[in-house]
Short mmCIF file of C-alpha atoms and ligand atoms in Angstrom, two decimals:
data_model
loop_
_atom_site.label_atom_id
_atom_site.label_comp_id
_atom_site.label_asym_id
_atom_site.label_seq_id
_atom_site.Cartn_x
_atom_site.Cartn_y
_atom_site.Cartn_z
CA MET A 138 128.54 96.59 141.80
CA LEU A 139 127.55 94.08 144.44
CA THR A 140 131.07 93.88 145.86
CA ALA A 141 131.38 97.68 145.71
CA GLY A 142 128.12 97.93 147.68
CA ILE A 143 129.32 95.47 150.31
CA ILE A 144 132.74 97.12 150.74
CA LEU A 145 131.16 100.59 150.88
CA SER A 146 128.63 99.51 153.55
CA LEU A 147 131.43 97.90 155.55
CA SER A 148 133.55 101.07 155.31
CA ILE A 149 130.62 103.26 156.45
CA PHE A 150 129.96 100.84 159.31
CA VAL A 151 133.63 100.93 160.42
CA TYR A 152 133.79 104.74 160.14
CA PHE A 153 130.57 105.25 162.05
CA PHE A 154 131.57 103.02 164.98
CA ALA A 155 135.12 104.38 165.10
CA THR A 156 133.70 107.94 165.33
CA GLU A 157 131.28 106.84 168.05
CA SER A 158 133.96 105.22 170.16
CA THR A 159 136.46 108.10 169.71
CA SER A 160 133.89 110.68 170.71
CA LYS A 161 132.76 108.57 173.69
CA SER A 162 136.29 108.27 175.03
CA PHE A 163 136.88 112.00 174.52
CA PHE A 164 133.66 112.86 176.38
CA HIS A 165 134.87 110.64 179.19
CA ARG A 166 138.22 112.45 179.37
CA LEU A 167 136.44 115.80 179.34
CA GLU A 168 134.06 114.65 182.05
CA VAL A 169 136.95 113.66 184.35
CA ARG A 170 138.44 117.14 183.94
CA ALA A 171 135.04 118.77 184.49
CA ASN A 172 134.75 116.83 187.78
CA ILE A 173 138.14 117.91 189.01
CA VAL A 174 137.61 121.53 188.05
CA GLY A 175 134.14 121.46 189.61
CA HIS A 176 135.39 120.07 192.91
CA ALA A 177 138.28 122.49 192.94
CA ALA A 178 135.79 125.30 192.55
CA LEU A 179 133.69 123.99 195.44
CA GLU A 180 136.67 123.71 197.73
CA LYS A 181 136.82 126.46 200.31
CA ASN A 182 140.32 125.61 201.33
CA LYS A 183 142.63 127.26 198.78
CA SER A 184 145.52 124.82 199.37
CA GLN A 185 143.15 121.96 198.57
CA THR A 186 142.09 123.76 195.37
CA SER A 187 145.64 123.90 194.15
CA VAL A 188 145.99 120.16 194.96
CA TYR A 189 143.14 119.47 192.52
CA TYR A 190 144.74 121.60 189.84
CA ASP A 191 148.13 119.97 190.48
CA ILE A 192 146.67 116.49 189.99
CA LYS A 193 144.92 117.62 186.83
CA GLU A 194 148.11 119.23 185.52
CA LYS A 195 150.40 116.34 186.36
CA HIS A 196 148.25 113.35 185.53
CA LEU A 197 145.82 114.52 182.94
CA GLY A 198 147.19 117.59 181.18
CA ASP A 199 145.14 120.10 179.20
CA LEU A 200 142.98 119.13 176.27
CA PRO A 201 143.11 121.33 173.15
CA ASN A 202 140.93 124.46 173.58
CA GLU A 203 139.90 123.22 177.03
CA GLN A 204 137.48 125.64 178.72
CA HIS A 205 135.36 125.40 181.85
CA GLN A 206 132.37 127.55 182.80
CA ILE A 207 131.52 127.31 186.48
CA ILE A 208 128.29 128.98 187.49
CA ARG A 209 126.68 129.14 190.83
CA ASN A 210 123.20 127.68 190.54
CA GLU A 211 121.54 130.89 191.71
CA ASP A 212 123.30 133.01 189.10
CA VAL A 213 120.28 133.09 186.76
CA THR A 214 121.57 135.94 184.55
CA ARG A 215 124.80 134.11 183.79
CA ILE A 216 122.96 130.94 182.95
CA ARG A 217 120.72 132.91 180.58
CA ASN A 218 123.75 134.53 178.89
CA LEU A 219 125.46 131.19 178.66
CA ARG A 220 122.48 129.74 176.83
CA LYS A 221 122.73 132.48 174.28
CA GLU A 222 126.49 132.03 173.90
CA PHE A 223 126.60 128.24 173.57
CA PRO A 224 124.92 126.19 170.87
CA MET A 225 123.49 123.54 173.23
CA PRO A 226 119.78 122.71 172.96
CA GLU A 227 117.30 122.95 175.84
CA THR A 228 117.51 119.20 176.50
CA PHE A 229 121.19 119.62 177.46
CA TYR A 230 120.22 121.88 180.40
CA ASP A 231 117.23 119.67 181.27
CA GLN A 232 119.60 116.72 181.68
CA ILE A 233 121.89 118.76 183.97
CA ARG A 234 118.89 119.89 186.01
CA ASN A 235 117.99 116.19 186.46
CA ASN A 236 121.46 115.56 187.89
CA GLU A 237 122.56 113.72 184.79
CA THR A 238 125.74 114.38 182.81
CA ALA A 239 124.88 116.03 179.49
CA TYR A 240 126.93 115.59 176.32
CA PHE A 241 126.86 117.65 173.17
CA PHE A 242 129.00 117.93 170.04
CA LYS A 243 129.00 120.69 167.47
CA ASN A 244 131.56 122.27 165.09
CA ASP A 245 134.34 119.88 166.15
CA THR A 246 133.83 120.91 169.81
CA SER A 247 132.68 118.52 172.53
CA TYR A 248 130.66 119.86 175.49
CA VAL A 249 130.06 118.15 178.82
CA GLY A 250 127.74 119.66 181.44
CA ARG A 251 126.88 118.51 184.95
CA LYS A 252 125.81 119.69 188.36
CA ILE A 253 128.13 119.33 191.33
CA SER A 254 126.66 119.75 194.82
CA GLN A 255 128.46 119.75 198.13
CA LYS A 256 127.35 120.83 201.56
CA GLY A 257 124.22 122.56 200.29
CA GLU A 258 126.09 124.42 197.60
CA SER A 259 125.73 123.54 193.96
CA PHE A 260 127.53 124.53 190.80
CA LEU A 261 126.81 124.13 187.17
CA ILE A 262 129.90 123.21 185.21
CA ILE A 263 130.08 123.22 181.45
CA SER A 264 133.39 122.06 179.97
CA SER A 265 134.34 122.17 176.33
CA ALA A 266 137.37 121.05 174.27
CA VAL A 267 138.31 120.09 170.76
CA ASP A 268 139.44 116.52 170.11
CA LEU A 269 142.16 117.49 167.65
CA TYR A 270 143.82 114.07 167.69
CA GLY A 271 140.51 112.26 167.41
CA LEU A 272 139.43 114.44 164.48
CA GLU A 273 142.75 113.88 162.76
CA GLU A 274 142.45 110.17 163.36
CA MET A 275 138.96 110.16 161.89
CA THR A 276 140.14 112.08 158.81
CA ASN A 277 142.98 109.58 158.42
CA LEU A 278 140.57 106.71 158.81
CA LYS A 279 138.24 108.25 156.21
CA ASN A 280 141.11 108.64 153.72
CA LEU A 281 142.35 105.16 154.48
CA LEU A 282 138.92 103.63 153.92
CA PHE A 283 138.50 105.58 150.69
CA VAL A 284 141.88 104.52 149.29
CA GLY A 285 141.25 100.97 150.55
CA PHE A 286 137.90 101.02 148.75
CA LEU A 287 139.52 102.09 145.46
CA ILE A 288 142.31 99.50 145.75
CA ALA A 289 139.77 96.80 146.64
CA MET A 290 137.67 97.77 143.61
CA VAL A 291 140.61 97.54 141.22
CA PHE A 292 141.62 94.24 142.80
CA VAL A 293 138.09 92.80 142.74
CA PHE A 294 137.60 93.92 139.13
CA THR A 295 140.86 92.40 137.91
CA VAL A 296 140.58 89.18 139.88
CA GLY A 297 136.88 88.93 138.97
CA LYS A 298 137.66 89.27 135.29
CA LEU A 299 140.41 86.64 135.43
CA PHE A 300 138.25 84.37 137.53
CA SER A 301 135.20 84.62 135.28
CA LYS A 302 137.42 84.04 132.26
CA GLN A 303 138.69 80.88 133.94
CA ILE A 304 135.18 79.78 134.94
CA PHE A 305 133.73 80.28 131.46
CA LEU A 306 136.67 78.69 129.69
CA PRO A 307 135.04 75.25 129.40
CA ILE A 308 131.77 76.84 128.24
CA ARG A 309 133.61 78.82 125.57
CA GLN A 310 135.33 75.62 124.50
CA ILE A 311 131.96 73.88 124.19
CA ILE A 312 130.59 76.79 122.13
CA ARG A 313 133.62 76.65 119.83
CA ASN A 314 133.31 72.89 119.39
CA VAL A 315 129.54 72.97 118.83
CA LYS A 316 129.98 75.75 116.25
CA GLY A 317 132.39 73.52 114.36
CA ILE A 318 129.85 70.69 114.07
CA ASN A 319 127.53 70.84 111.07
CA ALA A 320 125.70 68.51 108.71
CA HIS A 321 129.00 67.49 107.15
CA ASN A 322 130.79 66.34 110.30
CA LEU A 323 127.91 65.17 112.44
CA ASN A 324 130.04 62.28 113.65
CA GLN A 325 132.17 64.66 115.73
CA ARG A 326 131.56 64.73 119.47
CA LEU A 327 132.45 67.04 122.34
CA VAL A 328 135.23 65.90 124.65
CA VAL A 329 133.83 64.97 128.05
CA ASP A 330 136.39 64.92 130.87
CA GLY A 331 135.81 62.66 133.81
CA SER A 332 134.39 65.38 136.09
CA LYS A 333 130.82 65.20 137.35
CA ASP A 334 129.95 68.90 137.10
CA GLU A 335 127.33 70.75 135.03
CA ILE A 336 129.83 71.37 132.21
CA ALA A 337 130.42 67.65 131.72
CA ASP A 338 126.64 67.19 131.92
CA LEU A 339 126.16 69.80 129.22
CA SER A 340 128.69 68.13 126.93
CA THR A 341 127.07 64.71 127.46
CA THR A 342 123.65 66.19 126.68
CA PHE A 343 124.99 67.78 123.50
CA ASN A 344 126.58 64.50 122.49
CA ALA A 345 123.32 62.61 123.06
CA MET A 346 121.52 65.19 120.93
CA LEU A 347 124.14 64.81 118.20
CA ASP A 348 123.67 61.02 118.31
CA ARG A 349 119.95 61.45 117.69
CA LEU A 350 120.57 64.03 114.96
CA GLU A 351 123.08 61.81 113.22
CA ILE A 352 120.70 58.85 113.24
CA THR A 353 117.87 61.02 111.86
CA PHE A 354 120.14 62.42 109.17
CA GLU A 355 121.32 58.99 108.20
CA ILE A 356 117.77 57.62 108.01
CA GLN A 357 116.64 60.52 105.85
CA ASN A 358 119.69 60.32 103.64
CA ASN A 359 119.47 56.57 103.21
CA PHE A 360 115.81 56.85 102.42
CA VAL A 361 116.37 59.45 99.68
CA SER A 362 119.31 57.58 98.13
CA ASN A 363 117.60 54.16 98.33
CA ALA A 364 114.38 55.54 96.91
CA SER A 365 116.31 57.28 94.10
CA HIS A 366 118.16 54.07 93.26
CA GLU A 367 114.93 52.10 93.30
CA PHE A 368 113.32 54.58 90.90
CA LYS A 369 116.24 54.47 88.53
CA THR A 370 115.93 50.80 87.47
CA PRO A 371 112.30 50.90 86.27
CA LEU A 372 113.03 54.26 84.65
CA THR A 373 115.93 52.84 82.65
CA ILE A 374 113.62 50.02 81.53
CA ILE A 375 110.88 52.54 80.52
CA SER A 376 113.26 54.69 78.45
CA GLY A 377 114.85 51.54 76.96
CA GLU A 378 111.43 50.28 75.90
CA ALA A 379 110.53 53.69 74.43
CA GLN A 380 113.76 53.72 72.43
CA LEU A 381 113.03 50.19 71.25
CA GLY A 382 109.53 51.25 70.16
CA LEU A 383 110.97 54.21 68.25
CA SER A 384 113.45 51.96 66.43
CA VAL A 385 110.66 49.80 64.96
CA ASN A 386 110.38 50.58 61.25
CA ASN A 387 106.74 50.90 60.39
CA ILE A 388 105.10 52.43 63.48
CA THR A 389 102.32 54.98 63.08
CA GLY A 390 102.89 58.71 63.65
CA VAL A 391 100.72 58.69 66.79
CA ALA A 392 102.71 55.81 68.30
CA ARG A 393 106.00 57.60 67.46
CA ASP A 394 104.79 60.81 69.17
CA SER A 395 103.72 58.79 72.16
CA PHE A 396 107.10 56.96 72.42
CA GLN A 397 108.94 60.27 72.08
CA THR A 398 106.89 61.81 74.91
CA VAL A 399 107.58 58.79 77.12
CA LEU A 400 111.30 59.07 76.34
CA ARG A 401 111.42 62.85 77.00
CA GLU A 402 109.52 62.65 80.24
CA SER A 403 111.53 59.68 81.53
CA GLU A 404 114.73 61.62 80.80
CA LYS A 405 113.38 64.53 82.83
CA LEU A 406 112.50 62.17 85.65
CA GLU A 407 115.98 60.69 85.53
CA HIS A 408 117.48 64.16 85.79
CA LEU A 409 115.25 64.92 88.76
CA ILE A 410 116.19 61.68 90.49
CA ASN A 411 119.90 62.33 89.91
CA SER A 412 119.53 65.80 91.39
CA MET A 413 117.73 64.40 94.43
CA LEU A 414 120.46 61.85 94.90
CA SER A 415 123.15 64.55 94.75
CA LEU A 416 121.18 66.72 97.15
CA ALA A 417 120.94 63.87 99.62
CA GLN A 418 124.65 63.09 99.31
CA THR A 419 125.87 66.68 99.61
CA GLY A 420 123.49 67.27 102.48
CA PHE A 421 125.19 64.64 104.54
CA ASP A 422 128.74 63.83 103.68
CA GLY A 423 130.15 65.44 100.59
CA LYS A 424 133.68 64.51 101.57
CA LYS A 425 133.13 61.05 100.18
CA GLU A 426 133.82 62.67 96.85
CA GLN A 427 137.23 63.48 95.41
CA TRP A 428 138.72 66.78 96.52
CA GLY A 429 141.59 68.68 95.00
CA GLN A 430 142.90 72.07 93.97
CA LEU A 431 141.10 73.71 91.05
CA ARG A 432 141.18 77.06 89.32
CA ILE A 433 137.91 78.92 89.43
CA ASP A 434 138.40 80.70 86.08
CA GLU A 435 138.87 77.33 84.36
CA LEU A 436 135.88 75.91 86.18
CA ILE A 437 133.71 78.82 85.02
CA LEU A 438 134.88 78.28 81.44
CA SER A 439 133.84 74.64 81.61
CA VAL A 440 130.49 75.71 83.10
CA LYS A 441 130.05 78.02 80.10
CA ALA A 442 130.76 75.06 77.78
CA THR A 443 128.06 73.00 79.51
CA VAL A 444 125.59 75.88 79.28
CA ASP A 445 126.41 76.33 75.57
CA GLN A 446 125.61 72.67 75.10
CA ARG A 447 122.33 72.78 77.03
CA ILE A 448 121.08 76.18 75.81
CA PRO A 449 122.77 77.07 72.53
CA ALA A 450 120.93 80.43 72.39
CA ASN A 451 122.39 81.63 75.72
CA GLN A 452 124.10 85.02 76.02
CA VAL A 453 126.44 84.24 78.90
CA ALA A 454 129.56 86.43 78.91
CA ILE A 455 132.46 85.90 81.26
CA ASN A 456 134.11 89.12 82.37
CA PHE A 457 137.78 88.51 83.17
CA ASP A 458 138.58 92.26 83.60
CA ASN A 459 138.71 92.18 87.39
CA LEU A 460 140.48 88.87 87.72
CA PRO A 461 142.86 88.98 90.71
CA GLU A 462 146.49 89.46 89.73
CA ASP A 463 147.65 86.94 92.27
CA GLU A 464 146.79 83.62 90.63
CA HIS A 465 146.75 81.83 93.90
CA LYS A 466 143.57 83.75 94.79
CA LEU A 467 141.81 81.79 92.03
CA ILE A 468 142.70 78.39 93.41
CA VAL A 469 140.08 76.69 95.51
CA ASN A 470 140.25 73.41 97.29
CA GLY A 471 137.16 71.44 96.38
CA ASN A 472 135.32 68.91 94.32
CA GLU A 473 135.23 69.76 90.64
CA THR A 474 132.06 67.84 89.73
CA LEU A 475 130.09 69.35 92.59
CA LEU A 476 131.31 72.92 92.07
CA LYS A 477 130.61 72.63 88.34
CA ALA A 478 127.08 71.43 89.11
CA ALA A 479 126.62 74.33 91.55
CA PHE A 480 127.72 77.06 89.12
CA SER A 481 125.89 75.41 86.19
CA ASN A 482 122.67 75.54 88.22
CA ILE A 483 123.04 79.26 88.88
CA VAL A 484 124.04 80.17 85.32
CA LEU A 485 121.34 77.93 83.76
CA ASN A 486 118.75 79.54 86.06
CA SER A 487 119.92 83.00 84.99
CA CYS A 488 119.47 82.05 81.34
CA LYS A 489 116.15 80.34 82.02
CA TYR A 490 114.58 83.09 84.14
CA SER A 491 115.71 85.86 81.78
CA ASP A 492 114.56 84.12 78.58
CA ASN A 493 118.15 84.03 77.38
CA LYS A 494 118.85 87.71 77.85
CA PRO A 495 122.54 88.58 78.48
CA VAL A 496 124.05 87.06 81.63
CA GLU A 497 127.36 88.30 83.02
CA VAL A 498 129.79 86.28 85.11
CA THR A 499 132.60 88.17 86.86
CA ILE A 500 135.42 86.80 88.99
CA THR A 501 137.11 88.93 91.65
CA ALA A 502 138.78 88.30 95.00
CA ASP A 503 139.09 89.91 98.41
CA GLN A 504 141.25 89.09 101.45
CA THR A 505 139.75 85.64 101.98
CA TYR A 506 137.41 84.77 99.17
CA VAL A 507 137.33 84.40 95.43
CA ILE A 508 134.01 86.04 94.48
CA ILE A 509 131.94 84.87 91.51
CA GLU A 510 129.03 87.13 90.52
CA ILE A 511 126.35 85.93 88.11
CA SER A 512 123.93 88.68 87.06
CA ASP A 513 120.95 88.47 84.78
CA ASN A 514 118.20 90.79 83.55
CA GLY A 515 115.44 88.33 84.26
CA ILE A 516 112.20 88.13 86.20
CA GLY A 517 113.80 88.51 89.65
CA ILE A 518 112.51 86.95 92.88
CA PRO A 519 109.69 88.48 94.98
CA ASP A 520 111.14 89.98 98.21
CA ARG A 521 109.21 87.85 100.68
CA GLU A 522 110.20 84.63 98.85
CA ILE A 523 113.97 85.21 98.72
CA ALA A 524 114.53 83.47 102.03
CA GLN A 525 112.94 80.28 100.73
CA ILE A 526 114.76 79.77 97.44
CA PHE A 527 117.24 77.41 99.11
CA VAL A 528 114.45 75.22 100.51
CA PRO A 529 114.10 71.96 98.52
CA PHE A 530 111.19 71.97 96.05
CA PHE A 531 110.38 75.63 96.61
CA ARG A 532 109.62 77.63 93.48
CA ALA A 533 108.83 81.35 93.49
CA SER A 534 105.32 82.46 92.62
CA ASN A 535 106.45 84.19 89.39
CA THR A 536 107.89 81.03 87.79
CA THR A 537 104.73 79.27 86.57
CA LYS A 538 105.67 79.63 82.91
CA TYR A 539 109.17 78.17 83.50
CA LYS A 540 109.88 74.47 84.00
CA GLY A 541 111.74 73.38 87.11
CA TYR A 542 111.62 71.34 90.33
CA GLY A 543 113.13 73.59 92.97
CA ILE A 544 116.09 71.31 93.60
CA GLY A 545 118.92 73.15 91.82
CA LEU A 546 119.49 75.97 94.32
CA PRO A 547 119.26 73.86 97.51
CA LEU A 548 121.85 71.55 95.93
CA THR A 549 124.02 74.53 94.95
CA ASN A 550 123.77 75.96 98.44
CA ASN A 551 124.79 72.64 100.00
CA ILE A 552 127.78 72.39 97.69
CA ILE A 553 128.96 75.94 98.41
CA ARG A 554 128.54 75.43 102.16
CA MET A 555 130.52 72.18 101.94
CA HIS A 556 133.32 74.32 100.51
CA GLN A 557 133.07 76.74 103.47
CA GLY A 558 131.63 79.39 101.19
CA ASN A 559 128.33 81.18 101.00
CA ILE A 560 125.85 82.62 98.52
CA VAL A 561 124.27 86.07 98.60
CA VAL A 562 121.33 86.97 96.37
CA ASN A 563 120.45 90.52 95.27
CA THR A 564 117.29 90.62 93.24
CA ARG A 565 114.42 92.82 92.10
CA VAL A 566 111.27 91.60 90.44
CA GLY A 567 111.26 92.65 86.81
CA SER A 568 114.88 93.91 86.76
CA GLY A 569 116.97 90.84 87.37
CA SER A 570 119.02 88.91 89.93
CA LYS A 571 122.61 88.79 91.01
CA PHE A 572 123.95 85.65 92.69
CA ILE A 573 127.24 86.30 94.50
CA VAL A 574 129.20 83.20 95.52
CA TYR A 575 132.07 83.47 98.01
CA LEU A 576 134.57 80.62 98.12
CA PRO A 577 137.61 80.71 100.39
CA TYR A 578 140.84 80.40 98.43
CA GLU A 579 143.13 79.97 101.39
CA ASN A 580 141.27 77.43 103.45
CA LYS A 581 143.84 75.12 104.95
CA SER A 582 141.27 73.01 106.78
CA PHE A 583 140.61 70.63 103.89
P1 ADP B 101 114.04 75.57 89.61
O1 ADP B 101 114.14 74.21 89.09
O2 ADP B 101 112.65 76.00 89.91
O3 ADP B 101 114.78 76.56 88.78
P2 ADP B 101 115.99 76.13 91.64
O4 ADP B 101 116.23 75.43 92.93
O5 ADP B 101 117.13 76.17 90.69
O6 ADP B 101 114.71 75.48 91.03
O7 ADP B 101 115.56 77.59 92.01
C1 ADP B 101 114.61 77.80 93.03
C2 ADP B 101 113.80 79.02 92.74
O8 ADP B 101 114.59 80.17 92.83
C3 ADP B 101 113.25 79.06 91.36
O9 ADP B 101 112.04 78.37 91.27
C4 ADP B 101 113.04 80.54 91.11
O10 ADP B 101 111.84 80.94 91.69
C5 ADP B 101 114.16 81.15 91.89
N1 ADP B 101 115.31 81.52 91.06
C6 ADP B 101 116.50 80.92 91.00
N2 ADP B 101 117.33 81.56 90.14
C7 ADP B 101 116.64 82.61 89.65
C8 ADP B 101 116.95 83.67 88.76
N3 ADP B 101 118.14 83.76 88.15
N4 ADP B 101 115.99 84.58 88.49
C9 ADP B 101 114.80 84.49 89.10
N5 ADP B 101 114.44 83.53 89.96
C10 ADP B 101 115.35 82.59 90.24
#
């Protein structure tokens, strides 16, 4: 728009001044002829008159539609008629009266008027002609400027596009690289070429920020895993001691109950600590673990076996009806232990939060993902809390009567994200929830 504005203003400027100069030069040519004709009219000597006309004919020639009105100054009636006939304003005649040359242009016709006096006699001469060549030239110039404007616009647009593409290339590269960096590959850095421009500055700033992020992540991760390890040793001792107490022959019923409670609670604590440790590990660098190709249908079957073991009364049914025909759409590159933990968490939750009502697991596939849907008829999740279920230690407000720590889903989410997949939750309080997990089956990046 800016360039269009500039080119347009320039074209108008050129056109305006070209018109001005063409009309000036035409007025001048007309004035010269008016002078000659005027003097010829004043000449008493007829042979001299023809000399004037000869010169005009030979050296100047006629202008298109050239006309001259010569009026004796005293001929008031003719002047009055002339005023009616010609389109000139009053100022035109005022200028002539003041012995100035008057110029006027209307309807493609140029008019020049002046007074010529000689030996007490004076004439008013008004000459008119049409500058056919000038008008044609101006029309040509107008067309030329218009076509030039269009060509310039196309040129500016194309070159501008290419140029901006070129200019933003490094920025697009930075965006692409930054998008590829996440919690799992925080050690990656942007490439900084030797240049000293803003782009290099931007990359260096990003890299410095990544350094800080990596350190913070590492500190947090180390803290969680160290703390978890530290908790584990005394916990093993506590449960060992409780087991020892239980194995003593003649302990009282109260002491037995007490040892059993200690044992149960320390087992729960151990489970919690293990989950925290996994969460910390998956949150930072899950690729430490073993990765390989695994079939999702088999994985789901082994998840079902685990659930059967943990909750014998479960009603989990696996629906294989929509299994993709192409077996290769069931194969995922990933870590079996982690994926099993992820799906177990979802299925166990479904059983837990539906009080063991039927839970259905279906496996399908689309162009990119193998899709695992786990639906239950449980308590559902309140709308405004859905966004938080993947936040560590968050538990929805309707779960008070169910045991839990709020670690399972954040861990599951981390695991699925590590596998380049994602989880979608559809839920309604009182009707149930559906967890849909998408895992890419053709991801070559592992
Ligand atoms: P918890 O140990 O509390 O089950 P999770 O991290 O596994 O922790 O789940 C987080 C929260 O998400 C749960 O407290 C619960 O509010 C909600 N949630 C997860 N699965 C379901 C489900 N199937 N039905 C209803 N709520 C669920």
